[in-house]
Tab-separated table of C-alpha atoms and ligand atoms in Angstrom:
chain	number	residue	atom	x	y	z
A	1	MET	CA	-7.325	20.871	-15.535
A	2	THR	CA	-5.295	23.508	-13.855
A	3	ASN	CA	-8.156	24.928	-11.758
A	4	GLY	CA	-10.961	23.349	-10.150
A	5	PRO	CA	-10.522	20.808	-6.905
A	6	LEU	CA	-7.533	19.113	-6.453
A	7	LYS	CA	-8.350	15.375	-6.872
A	8	LEU	CA	-6.943	13.342	-3.959
A	9	ALA	CA	-6.646	9.417	-4.024
A	10	ILE	CA	-7.448	7.608	-0.785
A	11	PRO	CA	-7.082	3.648	-0.452
A	12	LYS	CA	-10.426	2.108	1.118
A	13	GLY	CA	-9.340	0.012	3.768
A	14	ARG	CA	-7.594	0.387	6.999
A	15	VAL	CA	-5.423	3.110	5.878
A	16	LEU	CA	-8.664	4.961	5.417
A	17	ASP	CA	-9.322	5.590	9.391
A	18	GLU	CA	-5.485	6.768	10.050
A	19	ALA	CA	-5.587	9.156	6.947
A	20	VAL	CA	-8.704	10.413	8.030
A	21	ALA	CA	-7.149	11.323	11.567
A	22	LEU	CA	-4.112	12.621	10.038
A	23	PHE	CA	-5.931	15.109	7.710
A	24	GLY	CA	-8.303	16.051	10.560
A	25	LYS	CA	-5.256	17.232	12.572
A	26	ALA	CA	-4.080	18.878	9.344
A	27	GLY	CA	-7.316	20.883	9.411
A	28	ILE	CA	-8.582	18.866	6.677
A	29	ASP	CA	-12.126	17.182	7.649
A	30	LEU	CA	-12.602	14.204	5.429
A	31	SER	CA	-15.046	12.575	8.120
A	32	ALA	CA	-17.716	12.383	5.484
A	33	LEU	CA	-15.724	9.320	4.021
A	34	LYS	CA	-16.469	7.280	6.921
A	35	ALA	CA	-19.940	8.208	7.310
A	36	ASN	CA	-20.732	7.314	3.954
A	37	THR	CA	-18.805	3.643	2.939
A	38	ARG	CA	-20.375	3.278	-0.056
A	39	ARG	CA	-19.762	6.165	-1.843
A	40	LEU	CA	-16.703	6.642	-4.032
A	41	ILE	CA	-16.518	10.472	-4.616
A	42	PHE	CA	-16.636	12.944	-2.175
A	43	GLU	CA	-16.482	16.846	-3.017
A	44	LEU	CA	-15.288	18.907	-0.513
A	45	PRO	CA	-15.942	22.381	-1.390
A	46	ALA	CA	-14.439	23.896	1.938
A	47	HIS	CA	-11.180	22.453	1.177
A	48	GLN	CA	-11.091	22.588	-2.659
A	49	LEU	CA	-10.637	19.210	-2.614
A	50	ARG	CA	-12.421	16.157	-4.566
A	51	VAL	CA	-11.984	12.739	-2.675
A	52	LEU	CA	-11.616	9.640	-5.008
A	53	VAL	CA	-11.980	6.232	-2.541
A	54	VAL	CA	-9.967	3.394	-4.408
A	55	ARG	CA	-8.313	0.035	-3.683
A	56	ASP	CA	-4.976	0.413	-2.481
A	57	ALA	CA	-3.226	-1.259	-5.008
A	58	ASP	CA	-4.872	1.248	-7.774
A	59	VAL	CA	-3.859	4.478	-6.319
A	60	PRO	CA	-0.648	4.887	-7.961
A	61	THR	CA	-2.433	3.927	-11.028
A	62	TYR	CA	-4.705	7.056	-10.514
A	63	VAL	CA	-2.207	9.347	-9.694
A	64	GLU	CA	0.096	8.356	-12.796
A	65	TYR	CA	-2.433	8.842	-15.339
A	66	GLY	CA	-3.407	12.092	-13.767
A	67	ALA	CA	-7.059	11.115	-13.054
A	68	ALA	CA	-6.105	12.060	-9.317
A	69	ASP	CA	-3.314	14.793	-8.733
A	70	VAL	CA	-2.309	13.111	-5.520
A	71	GLY	CA	-2.880	10.001	-3.594
A	72	ILE	CA	-2.100	8.088	-0.284
A	73	ALA	CA	-0.088	4.832	-1.345
A	74	GLY	CA	1.863	2.175	0.799
A	75	ARG	CA	5.680	1.536	0.385
A	76	ASP	CA	4.608	-1.818	-0.587
A	77	VAL	CA	2.498	-0.961	-3.440
A	78	LEU	CA	4.858	1.710	-4.594
A	79	GLU	CA	7.824	-0.799	-4.457
A	80	GLU	CA	6.184	-3.163	-5.765
A	81	GLN	CA	4.516	-1.484	-9.106
A	82	GLY	CA	7.732	0.727	-9.326
A	83	ARG	CA	5.504	4.032	-11.132
A	84	ASP	CA	6.799	7.145	-12.133
A	85	LEU	CA	5.395	8.929	-9.211
A	86	TYR	CA	6.873	11.786	-7.217
A	87	GLU	CA	7.310	10.896	-3.555
A	88	PRO	CA	7.207	13.855	-1.138
A	89	LEU	CA	6.093	12.823	2.096
A	90	ASP	CA	6.221	9.829	4.144
A	91	LEU	CA	2.596	10.229	6.358
A	92	GLY	CA	3.954	7.737	8.856
A	93	ILE	CA	0.505	6.011	9.122
A	94	GLY	CA	-0.453	2.386	7.803
A	95	ARG	CA	2.892	1.451	9.366
A	96	CYS	CA	3.559	-2.527	9.020
A	97	ARG	CA	6.209	-4.806	7.711
A	98	LEU	CA	6.340	-7.163	4.414
A	99	CYS	CA	7.394	-10.650	5.752
A	100	VAL	CA	8.343	-14.285	4.633
A	101	ALA	CA	6.413	-16.389	6.787
A	102	GLU	CA	5.794	-20.255	6.968
A	103	PRO	CA	4.268	-22.745	9.237
A	104	ALA	CA	5.818	-23.217	12.833
A	105	GLY	CA	7.720	-26.080	13.034
A	106	ALA	CA	7.440	-27.187	9.481
A	107	ARG	CA	10.692	-25.194	7.783
A	108	ALA	CA	10.830	-25.839	4.516
A	109	THR	CA	14.468	-25.733	3.263
A	110	ASP	CA	15.334	-23.924	0.341
A	111	ASP	CA	17.178	-27.344	-1.341
A	112	GLU	CA	14.182	-29.122	-1.228
A	113	GLY	CA	13.524	-27.764	-4.526
A	114	HIS	CA	10.631	-26.426	-6.266
A	115	LEU	CA	9.450	-24.330	-3.000
A	116	ARG	CA	6.588	-21.926	-3.818
A	117	TYR	CA	5.884	-18.964	-2.209
A	118	ALA	CA	2.470	-17.422	-2.249
A	119	THR	CA	1.897	-13.428	-2.187
A	120	LYS	CA	0.154	-10.288	-3.565
A	121	PHE	CA	3.592	-9.064	-4.320
A	122	PRO	CA	5.306	-11.054	-7.071
A	123	ASN	CA	7.878	-8.673	-8.130
A	124	LEU	CA	8.927	-7.779	-4.613
A	125	THR	CA	9.003	-11.461	-3.620
A	126	ARG	CA	11.017	-12.471	-6.705
A	127	ARG	CA	13.769	-9.513	-6.116
A	128	TYR	CA	13.990	-11.064	-2.410
A	129	LEU	CA	14.718	-14.732	-3.835
A	130	GLU	CA	17.110	-13.504	-6.424
A	131	LYS	CA	18.968	-11.652	-3.791
A	132	HIS	CA	19.420	-14.847	-1.974
A	133	GLY	CA	19.728	-17.224	-4.252
A	134	ILE	CA	16.648	-18.860	-3.899
A	135	VAL	CA	15.340	-20.856	-6.591
A	136	ALA	CA	11.573	-20.878	-6.334
A	137	ASP	CA	8.203	-20.465	-8.004
A	138	VAL	CA	6.229	-17.461	-7.490
A	139	ILE	CA	2.017	-17.397	-6.718
A	140	LYS	CA	0.281	-14.483	-7.190
A	141	LEU	CA	-2.784	-14.303	-4.951
A	142	TYR	CA	-5.121	-11.592	-4.279
A	143	GLY	CA	-5.740	-12.158	-0.417
A	144	SER	CA	-6.225	-14.151	2.328
A	145	ILE	CA	-2.322	-15.159	1.812
A	146	GLU	CA	-2.066	-16.943	5.142
A	147	LEU	CA	-4.404	-19.815	3.356
A	148	GLY	CA	-1.273	-20.657	1.143
A	149	PRO	CA	0.848	-22.858	3.384
A	150	LEU	CA	-2.324	-24.229	5.325
A	151	THR	CA	-3.760	-25.802	1.924
A	152	GLY	CA	-0.564	-27.095	0.471
A	153	LEU	CA	-0.700	-24.451	-2.172
A	154	ALA	CA	2.535	-22.699	-1.040
A	155	HIS	CA	5.759	-23.815	1.838
A	156	ARG	CA	5.907	-19.832	2.528
A	157	ILE	CA	4.250	-16.499	1.852
A	158	VAL	CA	5.550	-13.321	1.547
A	159	ASP	CA	2.449	-10.556	3.093
A	160	LEU	CA	2.168	-7.783	5.388
A	161	VAL	CA	2.165	-7.911	9.275
A	162	SER	CA	0.634	-5.617	11.226
A	163	SER	CA	-0.260	-6.737	14.556
A	164	GLY	CA	0.963	-10.587	14.039
A	165	GLU	CA	-2.440	-11.883	14.973
A	166	THR	CA	-3.454	-13.410	11.654
A	167	LEU	CA	-0.160	-15.181	11.431
A	168	ARG	CA	-0.754	-16.529	15.209
A	169	GLN	CA	-4.071	-17.697	14.388
A	170	HIS	CA	-2.868	-19.873	11.377
A	171	LYS	CA	0.050	-21.022	13.104
A	172	LEU	CA	2.780	-19.340	11.038
A	173	VAL	CA	6.273	-17.707	11.818
A	174	GLU	CA	7.996	-14.613	10.197
A	175	VAL	CA	11.410	-16.027	8.979
A	176	ASP	CA	12.688	-12.639	7.405
A	177	THR	CA	11.674	-8.971	6.847
A	178	LEU	CA	11.619	-7.585	2.894
A	179	LEU	CA	10.462	-4.174	3.993
A	180	GLU	CA	9.516	-1.834	6.505
A	181	VAL	CA	6.080	-0.292	5.449
A	182	SER	CA	4.371	3.194	5.512
A	183	ALA	CA	1.986	5.396	3.797
A	184	ARG	CA	3.485	8.312	1.402
A	185	LEU	CA	1.939	11.219	-0.199
A	186	VAL	CA	2.313	10.545	-3.725
A	187	VAL	CA	2.087	13.420	-6.738
A	188	ASN	CA	1.157	12.938	-10.414
A	189	ARG	CA	4.708	14.668	-12.315
A	190	ALA	CA	2.707	17.231	-14.191
A	191	SER	CA	0.235	18.338	-11.561
A	192	LEU	CA	3.247	19.210	-9.470
A	193	LYS	CA	3.981	21.935	-12.100
A	194	LEU	CA	0.396	22.715	-13.095
A	195	ARG	CA	-1.280	22.983	-9.361
A	196	ARG	CA	1.796	23.678	-7.531
A	197	ALA	CA	-0.103	26.028	-5.339
A	198	PRO	CA	-2.676	23.972	-3.557
A	199	ILE	CA	-0.272	20.983	-3.865
A	200	ASP	CA	2.659	22.955	-1.487
A	201	SER	CA	-0.721	24.213	0.440
A	202	LEU	CA	-1.663	20.421	1.076
A	203	LEU	CA	1.963	19.456	1.567
A	204	ALA	CA	2.614	22.051	4.143
A	205	ARG	CA	-0.273	21.116	6.189
A	206	LEU	CA	0.368	17.576	6.215
A	207	ARG	CA	4.248	18.194	7.039
A	208	ALA	CA	3.323	20.285	10.370
A	209	VAL	CA	1.390	17.241	11.377
A	210	VAL	CA	3.111	14.342	10.586
B	301	PRP	C1	-3.557	-8.045	5.632
B	301	PRP	C2	-2.370	-9.247	5.675
B	301	PRP	C3	-2.478	-9.880	6.564
B	301	PRP	C4	-3.089	-9.215	7.725
B	301	PRP	C5	-2.314	-8.613	8.373
B	301	PRP	O1	-4.598	-8.407	4.916
B	301	PRP	O2	-2.237	-9.383	4.169
B	301	PRP	O3	-3.182	-11.035	5.829
B	301	PRP	O4	-3.572	-8.012	7.022
B	301	PRP	O5	-2.535	-8.191	9.474
B	301	PRP	P1	-2.222	-8.540	11.256
B	301	PRP	O6	-0.998	-8.678	11.378
B	301	PRP	O7	-2.514	-7.647	12.015
B	301	PRP	O8	-3.250	-9.850	11.646
B	301	PRP	P2	-5.802	-7.615	5.138
B	301	PRP	O9	-6.805	-7.676	6.013
B	301	PRP	O10	-5.544	-6.339	4.123
B	301	PRP	O11	-6.897	-9.162	3.587
B	301	PRP	P3	-6.134	-9.803	2.297
B	301	PRP	O12	-6.129	-11.118	3.087
B	301	PRP	O13	-7.318	-9.287	1.491
B	301	PRP	O14	-4.806	-9.201	2.240
């Protein structure tokens, strides 16, 4: 569709609050998203926007298929999925890092054989292990990754660390960093041509405040 509102996919969760604040600075009022946390579609006719609230890992899918013209996605999710999207702007929000962690004082050695790494990011983890010549199994989980080493499921985890509080509470320590993460604005390649004017205007507003 070459007219109608621009469709923006925003991830629910931690980045949402920061995104609402950033768009607010850019003169785009998304406070309705915080007022009703069950609603998944928001029409914002004043800004010619339709906002879709989706799971963070689903944002690239919506944008690649054109169900959303633009989206906000973390570098972690983008590099894990490797989808064909235009990434014009680092928004500088949702900052964290993707780290390897293990139980404090229980150093697993790489030559023990059959090391197991639990993670939500199996592709990035496999790439990291290959790069470092570590032979290990990668176990895909969907959340609460820190439980892996505490239950014997895995020796190490590859997970996002922000304040470090979750690691501390579970007596885990960081041993390496795979990726510094922040959220980017991503754009569907066809929309970039067909919806050039509204996308350029959104980009200009956001560039002025990041
Ligand atoms: C993320 C991440 C860590 C935690 C890190 O989990 O997977 O568990 O946040 O934050 P911290 O360093 O500030 O403690 P999230 O809350 O997104 O939930 P999840 O367990 O479902 O991945």
